[in-house]
Short mmCIF file of C-alpha atoms in Angstrom, two decimals:
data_model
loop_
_atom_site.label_atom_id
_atom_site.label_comp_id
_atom_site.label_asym_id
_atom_site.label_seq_id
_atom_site.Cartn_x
_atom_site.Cartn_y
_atom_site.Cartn_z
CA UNK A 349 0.00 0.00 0.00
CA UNK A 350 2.50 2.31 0.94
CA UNK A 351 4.68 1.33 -1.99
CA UNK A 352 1.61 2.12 -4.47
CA UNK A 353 1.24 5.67 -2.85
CA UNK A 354 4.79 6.04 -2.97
CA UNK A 355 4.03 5.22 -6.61
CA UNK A 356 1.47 7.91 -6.86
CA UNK A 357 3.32 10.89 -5.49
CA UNK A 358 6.32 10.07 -7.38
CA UNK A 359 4.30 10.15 -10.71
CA UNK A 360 2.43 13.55 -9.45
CA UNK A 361 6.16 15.06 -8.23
CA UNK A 362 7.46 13.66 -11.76
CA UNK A 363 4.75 15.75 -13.90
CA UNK A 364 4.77 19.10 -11.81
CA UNK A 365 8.91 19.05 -12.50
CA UNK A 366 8.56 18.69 -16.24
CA UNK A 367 5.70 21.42 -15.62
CA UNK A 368 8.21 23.52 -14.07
CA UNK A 369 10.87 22.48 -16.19
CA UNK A 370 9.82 23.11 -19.83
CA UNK A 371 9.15 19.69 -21.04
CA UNK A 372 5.94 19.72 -21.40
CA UNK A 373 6.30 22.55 -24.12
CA UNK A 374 7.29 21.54 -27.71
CA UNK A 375 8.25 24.76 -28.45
CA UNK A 376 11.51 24.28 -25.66
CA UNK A 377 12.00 20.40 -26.62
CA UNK A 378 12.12 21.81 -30.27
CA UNK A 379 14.32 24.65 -29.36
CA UNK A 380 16.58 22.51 -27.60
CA UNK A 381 16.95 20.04 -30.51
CA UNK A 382 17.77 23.35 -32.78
CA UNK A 383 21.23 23.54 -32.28
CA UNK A 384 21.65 25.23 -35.95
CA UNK A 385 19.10 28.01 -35.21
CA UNK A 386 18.30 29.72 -32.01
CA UNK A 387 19.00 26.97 -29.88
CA UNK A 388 17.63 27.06 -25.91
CA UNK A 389 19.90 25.03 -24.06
CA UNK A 390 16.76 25.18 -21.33
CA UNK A 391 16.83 21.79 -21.24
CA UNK A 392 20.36 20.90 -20.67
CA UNK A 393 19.77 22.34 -17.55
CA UNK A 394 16.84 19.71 -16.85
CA UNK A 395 19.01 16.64 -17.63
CA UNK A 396 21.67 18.37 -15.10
CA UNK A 397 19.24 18.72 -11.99
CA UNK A 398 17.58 15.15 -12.90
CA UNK A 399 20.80 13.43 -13.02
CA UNK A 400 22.47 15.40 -10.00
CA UNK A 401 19.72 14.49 -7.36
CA UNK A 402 19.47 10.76 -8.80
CA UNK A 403 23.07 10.32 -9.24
CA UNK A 404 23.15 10.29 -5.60
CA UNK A 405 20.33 8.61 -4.86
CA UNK A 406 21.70 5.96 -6.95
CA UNK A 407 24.84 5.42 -5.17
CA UNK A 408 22.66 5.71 -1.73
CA UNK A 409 20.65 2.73 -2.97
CA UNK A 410 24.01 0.69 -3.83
CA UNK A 411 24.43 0.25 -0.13
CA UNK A 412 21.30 -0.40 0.36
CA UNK A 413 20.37 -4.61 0.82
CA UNK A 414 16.85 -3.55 -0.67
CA UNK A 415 14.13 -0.66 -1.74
CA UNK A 416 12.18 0.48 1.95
CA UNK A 417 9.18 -0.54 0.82
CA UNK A 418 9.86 -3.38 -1.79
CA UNK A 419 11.74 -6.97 -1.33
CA UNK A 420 14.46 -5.70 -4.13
CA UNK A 421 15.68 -3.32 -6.80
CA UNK A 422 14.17 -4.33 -9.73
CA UNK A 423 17.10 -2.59 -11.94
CA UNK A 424 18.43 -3.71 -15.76
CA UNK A 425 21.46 -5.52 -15.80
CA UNK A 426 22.38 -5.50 -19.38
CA UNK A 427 25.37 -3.64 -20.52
CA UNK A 428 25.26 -4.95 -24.49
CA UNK A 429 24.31 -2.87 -27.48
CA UNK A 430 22.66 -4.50 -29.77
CA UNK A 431 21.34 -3.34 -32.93
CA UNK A 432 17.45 -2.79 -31.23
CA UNK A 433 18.88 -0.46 -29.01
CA UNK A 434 20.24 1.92 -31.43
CA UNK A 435 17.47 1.29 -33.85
CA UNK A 436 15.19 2.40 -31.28
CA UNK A 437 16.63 5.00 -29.72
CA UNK A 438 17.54 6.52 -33.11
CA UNK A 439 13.60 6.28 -34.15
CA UNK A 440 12.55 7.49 -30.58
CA UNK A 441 14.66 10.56 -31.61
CA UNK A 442 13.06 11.64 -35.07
CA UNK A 443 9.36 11.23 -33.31
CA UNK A 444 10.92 13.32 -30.47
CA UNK A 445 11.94 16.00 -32.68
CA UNK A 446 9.47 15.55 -35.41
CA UNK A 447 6.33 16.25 -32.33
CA UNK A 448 8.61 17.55 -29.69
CA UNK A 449 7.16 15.43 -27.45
CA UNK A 450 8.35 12.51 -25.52
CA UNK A 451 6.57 10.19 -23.09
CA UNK A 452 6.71 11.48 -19.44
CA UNK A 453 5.27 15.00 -20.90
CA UNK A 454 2.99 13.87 -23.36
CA UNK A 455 1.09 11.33 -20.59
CA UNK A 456 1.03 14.10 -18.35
CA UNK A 457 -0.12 16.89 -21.15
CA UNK A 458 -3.33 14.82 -20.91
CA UNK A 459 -4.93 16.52 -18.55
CA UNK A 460 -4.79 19.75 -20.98
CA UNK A 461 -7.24 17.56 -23.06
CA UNK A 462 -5.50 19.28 -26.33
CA UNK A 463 -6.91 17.10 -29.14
CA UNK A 464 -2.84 17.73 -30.47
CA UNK A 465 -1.90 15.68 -26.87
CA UNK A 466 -4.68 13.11 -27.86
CA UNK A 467 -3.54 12.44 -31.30
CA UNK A 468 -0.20 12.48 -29.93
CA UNK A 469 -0.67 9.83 -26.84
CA UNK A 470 -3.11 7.72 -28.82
CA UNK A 471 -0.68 7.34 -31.74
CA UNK A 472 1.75 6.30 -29.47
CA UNK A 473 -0.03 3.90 -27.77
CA UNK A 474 -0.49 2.05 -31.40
CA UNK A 475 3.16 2.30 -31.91
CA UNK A 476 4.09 0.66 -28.51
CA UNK A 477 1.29 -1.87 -29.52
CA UNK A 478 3.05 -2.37 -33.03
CA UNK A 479 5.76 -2.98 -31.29
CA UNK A 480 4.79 -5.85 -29.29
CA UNK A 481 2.73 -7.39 -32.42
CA UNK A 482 6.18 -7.12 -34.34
CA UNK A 483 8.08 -9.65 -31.74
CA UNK A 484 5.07 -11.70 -31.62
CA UNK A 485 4.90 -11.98 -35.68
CA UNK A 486 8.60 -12.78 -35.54
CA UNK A 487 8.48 -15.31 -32.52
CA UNK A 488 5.70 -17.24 -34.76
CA UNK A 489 7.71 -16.72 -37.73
CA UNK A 490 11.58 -17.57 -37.05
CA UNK A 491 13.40 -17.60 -33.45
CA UNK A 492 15.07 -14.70 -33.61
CA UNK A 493 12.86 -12.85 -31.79
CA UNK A 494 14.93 -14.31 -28.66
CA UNK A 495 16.68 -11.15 -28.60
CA UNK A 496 14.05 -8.90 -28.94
CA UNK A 497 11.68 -9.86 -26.34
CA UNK A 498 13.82 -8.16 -23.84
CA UNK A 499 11.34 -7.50 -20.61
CA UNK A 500 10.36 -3.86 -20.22
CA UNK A 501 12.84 -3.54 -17.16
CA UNK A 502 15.95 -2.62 -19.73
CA UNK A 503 14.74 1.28 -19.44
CA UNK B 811 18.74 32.33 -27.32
CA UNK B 812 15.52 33.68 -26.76
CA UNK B 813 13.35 31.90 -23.91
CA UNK B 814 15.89 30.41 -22.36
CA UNK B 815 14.86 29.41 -18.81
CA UNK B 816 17.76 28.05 -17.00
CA UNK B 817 16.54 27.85 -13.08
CA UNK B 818 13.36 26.65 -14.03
CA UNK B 819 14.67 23.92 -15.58
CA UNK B 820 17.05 23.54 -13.01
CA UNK B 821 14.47 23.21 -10.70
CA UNK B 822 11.98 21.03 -12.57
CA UNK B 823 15.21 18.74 -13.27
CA UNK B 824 15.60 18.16 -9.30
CA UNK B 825 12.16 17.57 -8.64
CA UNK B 826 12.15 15.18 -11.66
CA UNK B 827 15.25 13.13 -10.00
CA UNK B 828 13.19 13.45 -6.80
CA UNK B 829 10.75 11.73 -8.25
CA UNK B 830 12.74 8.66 -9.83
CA UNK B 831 14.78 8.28 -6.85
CA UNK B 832 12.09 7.81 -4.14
CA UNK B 833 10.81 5.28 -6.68
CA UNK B 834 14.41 3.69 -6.50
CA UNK B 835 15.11 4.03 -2.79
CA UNK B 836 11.66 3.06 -1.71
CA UNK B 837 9.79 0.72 -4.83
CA UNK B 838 13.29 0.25 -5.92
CA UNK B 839 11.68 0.77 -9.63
CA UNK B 840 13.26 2.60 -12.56
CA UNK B 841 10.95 5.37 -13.02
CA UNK B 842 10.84 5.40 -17.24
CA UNK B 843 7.90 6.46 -18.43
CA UNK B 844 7.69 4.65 -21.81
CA UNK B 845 8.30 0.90 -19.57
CA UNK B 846 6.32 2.20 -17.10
CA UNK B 847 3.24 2.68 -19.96
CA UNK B 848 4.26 -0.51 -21.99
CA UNK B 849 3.97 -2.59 -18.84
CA UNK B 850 -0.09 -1.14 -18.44
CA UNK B 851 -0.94 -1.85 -22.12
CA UNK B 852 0.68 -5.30 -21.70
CA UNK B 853 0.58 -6.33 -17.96
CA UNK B 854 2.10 -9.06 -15.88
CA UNK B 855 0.49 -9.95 -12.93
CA UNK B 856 1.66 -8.37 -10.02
CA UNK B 857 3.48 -6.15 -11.88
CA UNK B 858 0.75 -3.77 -13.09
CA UNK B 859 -0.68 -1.97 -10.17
CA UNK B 860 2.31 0.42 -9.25
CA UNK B 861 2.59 1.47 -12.95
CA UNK B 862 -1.46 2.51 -12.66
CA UNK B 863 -0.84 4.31 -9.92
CA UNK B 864 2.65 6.00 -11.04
CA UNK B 865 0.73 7.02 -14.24
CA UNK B 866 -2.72 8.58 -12.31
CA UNK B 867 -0.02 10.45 -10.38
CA UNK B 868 1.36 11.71 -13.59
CA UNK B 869 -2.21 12.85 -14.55
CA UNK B 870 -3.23 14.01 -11.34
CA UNK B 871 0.34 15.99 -11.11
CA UNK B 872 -0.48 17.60 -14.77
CA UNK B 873 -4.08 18.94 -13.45
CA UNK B 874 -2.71 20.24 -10.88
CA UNK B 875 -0.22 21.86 -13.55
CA UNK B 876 -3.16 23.21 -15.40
CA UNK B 877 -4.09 24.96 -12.08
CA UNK B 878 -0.99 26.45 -10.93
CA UNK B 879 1.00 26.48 -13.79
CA UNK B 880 -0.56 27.07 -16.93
CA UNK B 881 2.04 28.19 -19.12
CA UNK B 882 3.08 24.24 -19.00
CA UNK B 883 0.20 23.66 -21.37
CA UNK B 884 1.26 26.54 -23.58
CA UNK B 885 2.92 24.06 -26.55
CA UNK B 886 4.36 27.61 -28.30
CA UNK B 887 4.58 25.37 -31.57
CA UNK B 888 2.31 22.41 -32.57
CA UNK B 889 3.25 20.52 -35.60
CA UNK B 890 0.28 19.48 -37.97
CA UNK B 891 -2.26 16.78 -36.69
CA UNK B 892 -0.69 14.03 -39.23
CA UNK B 893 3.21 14.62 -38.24
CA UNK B 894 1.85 14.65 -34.61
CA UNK B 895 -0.11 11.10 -35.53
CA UNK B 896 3.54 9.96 -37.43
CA UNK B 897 5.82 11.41 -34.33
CA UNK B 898 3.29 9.31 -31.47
CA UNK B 899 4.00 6.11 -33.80
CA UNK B 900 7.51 6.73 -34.02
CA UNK B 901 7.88 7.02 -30.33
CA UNK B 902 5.60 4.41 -29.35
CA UNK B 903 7.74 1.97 -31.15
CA UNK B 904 11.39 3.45 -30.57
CA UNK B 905 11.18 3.36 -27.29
CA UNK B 906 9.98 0.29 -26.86
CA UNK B 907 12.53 -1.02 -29.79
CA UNK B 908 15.06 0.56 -27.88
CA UNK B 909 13.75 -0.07 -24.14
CA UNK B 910 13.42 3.74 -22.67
CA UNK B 911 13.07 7.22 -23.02
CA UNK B 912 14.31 10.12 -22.03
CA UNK B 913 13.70 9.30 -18.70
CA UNK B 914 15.02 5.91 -18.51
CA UNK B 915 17.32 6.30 -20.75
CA UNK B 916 18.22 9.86 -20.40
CA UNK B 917 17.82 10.41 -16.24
CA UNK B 918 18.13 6.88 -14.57
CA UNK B 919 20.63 5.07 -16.99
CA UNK B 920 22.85 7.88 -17.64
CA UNK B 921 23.23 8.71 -13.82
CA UNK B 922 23.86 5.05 -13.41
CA UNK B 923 26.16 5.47 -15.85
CA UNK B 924 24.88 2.31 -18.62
CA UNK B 925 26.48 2.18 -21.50
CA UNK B 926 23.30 1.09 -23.54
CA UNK B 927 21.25 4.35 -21.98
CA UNK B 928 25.16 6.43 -22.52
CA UNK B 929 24.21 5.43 -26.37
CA UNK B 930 20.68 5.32 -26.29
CA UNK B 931 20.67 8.74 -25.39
CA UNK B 932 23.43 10.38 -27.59
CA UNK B 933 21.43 9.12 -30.54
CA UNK B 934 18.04 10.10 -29.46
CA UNK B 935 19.68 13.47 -29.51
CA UNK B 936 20.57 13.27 -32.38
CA UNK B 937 18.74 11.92 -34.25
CA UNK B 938 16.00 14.42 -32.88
CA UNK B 939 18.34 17.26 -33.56
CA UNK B 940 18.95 15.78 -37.31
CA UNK B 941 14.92 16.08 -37.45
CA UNK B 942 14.30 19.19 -36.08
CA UNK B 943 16.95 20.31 -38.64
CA UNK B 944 15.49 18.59 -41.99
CA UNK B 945 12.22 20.01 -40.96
CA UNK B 946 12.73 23.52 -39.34
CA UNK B 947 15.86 24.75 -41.15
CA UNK B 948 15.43 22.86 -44.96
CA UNK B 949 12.14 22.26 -45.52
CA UNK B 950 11.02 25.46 -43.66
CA UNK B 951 8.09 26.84 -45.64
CA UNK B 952 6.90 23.59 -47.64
CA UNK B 953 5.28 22.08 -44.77
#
């Protein structure tokens, strides 16, 4: 229980930073992605706070036997690249820059019930879908869908 | 550099990494949002619950947003309803191809210093900032 409210706060806490921050506006995701026009380094500046607080918070929870309120870390242990990685990172990147939007702010742009948000989330939602349909098609097709299926701990 | 907003974002960066790290110290989850989503559109048992509730926080966080803040629903620039439709698809399936986002990628990996997120997130960048460049700078005016 107190793990699921933890849970809750975290994802309220989460959206009024990228509130704060800028990332809910594609006009500073955009800006910062412009770095042949008038670029707004705005955002650097996010990645700098995120990482600084969780940085140590990481290191804090190396010494740490387990989570306070969980039985253990549930963390991704692979440290391969394989060619899905960079595939999808590099594909994550054009959508990012071609909407300016990326998960976190888009979910949480909801609640501004902009039909642009809408068209946005629910068009993602199909491609995380496609996704999933993809590695099934292959798994019934071939086996090399092995590496694929990663679970959706590898964050 | 016009807009440029640096304690803001400062600030909304900390409470960001606020937010992912009592989700590591105390669920001892990795708060990305794109796994955190997948895993409610395809969920595990006993694995679903803290996602729903992570995400209603998320919503509850951005109507709260919509009170306090409104400016964070001011988009400034919104592309065209069909390269909004495209740009959903492409990062519905990237970051699942690619297992994170900016936030798990960008925040929790590269703080924990993994090489895949270390790459994941260099090309992201780029390949946004390749994007943004075809579209604003080349094609600007024929769209």
């Amino acid at each position: 229980m107190k793990a699921l409210l933890t849970s809750f706060i975290s994802g309220m806490v989460f959206a009024l930073g990228l509130g704060i921050s800028g990332m809910t506006r594609p006009i500073k995701v955009i800006g910062f992605l412009d770095f042949f026009g008038a670029w707004d380094a705005s955002l650097a500046f996010v990645m700098i706070g995120a990482i600084a607080v969780y940085f140590i918070a990481y290191h804090w929870s190396r010494k740490m036997p387990s989570p306070l309120l969980a039985a253990d870390f549930s963390l991704p242990r692979r440290g391969d690249l394989d060619a899905n990685l960079i595939l999808g990172a590099a594909i994550f990147g054009a959508g990012w820059g071609l909407g300016g939007f990326c998960p976190g702010p888009a979910l949480t742009s909801v609640a501004s019930g902009a039909p642009a948000v809408l068209i946005f989330v629910a068009a993602m939602v199909v491609g995380m879908y496609a996704h999933t349909w993809l590695i099934e098609l292959r798994a019934a097709t071939s086996d090399w869908a092995a590496s694929s299926s990663k679970d959706i701990l590898d964050a | 550099m016009h807009n440029f907003t640096p304690l803001a974002s400062l600030l909304g960066g900390m409470l960001i990494g606020l937010s992912a790290s009592a989700m590591l110290l105390l669920d001892g989850k990795i708060a990305g949002i794109s796994g955190i989503l997948a895993g409610v559109l395809k969920p595990v048992k006993g694995d679903t619950l803290w996602r729903l509730c992570f995400l209603v926080g998320l919503l509850a966080g951005g109507l709260l947003l919509r009170r306090i803040l409104p400016i964070a629903f001011d988009f400034g620039l919104v592309r065209p309803f069909p390269l909004l439709a495209l740009a959903g698809l492409l990062v519905g399936f990237g970051t699942r191809l690619g297992s994170g986002c900016t936030s798990g990628h960008g925040i929790c990996g590269m703080s924990r210093l993994s090489p895949r997120s270390l790459v994941a997130t260099a090309i992201f960048m780029f390949t946004g900032a390749l994007v943004v460049y075809l579209l604003d700078h080349l094609a600007r005016g024929s769209l």
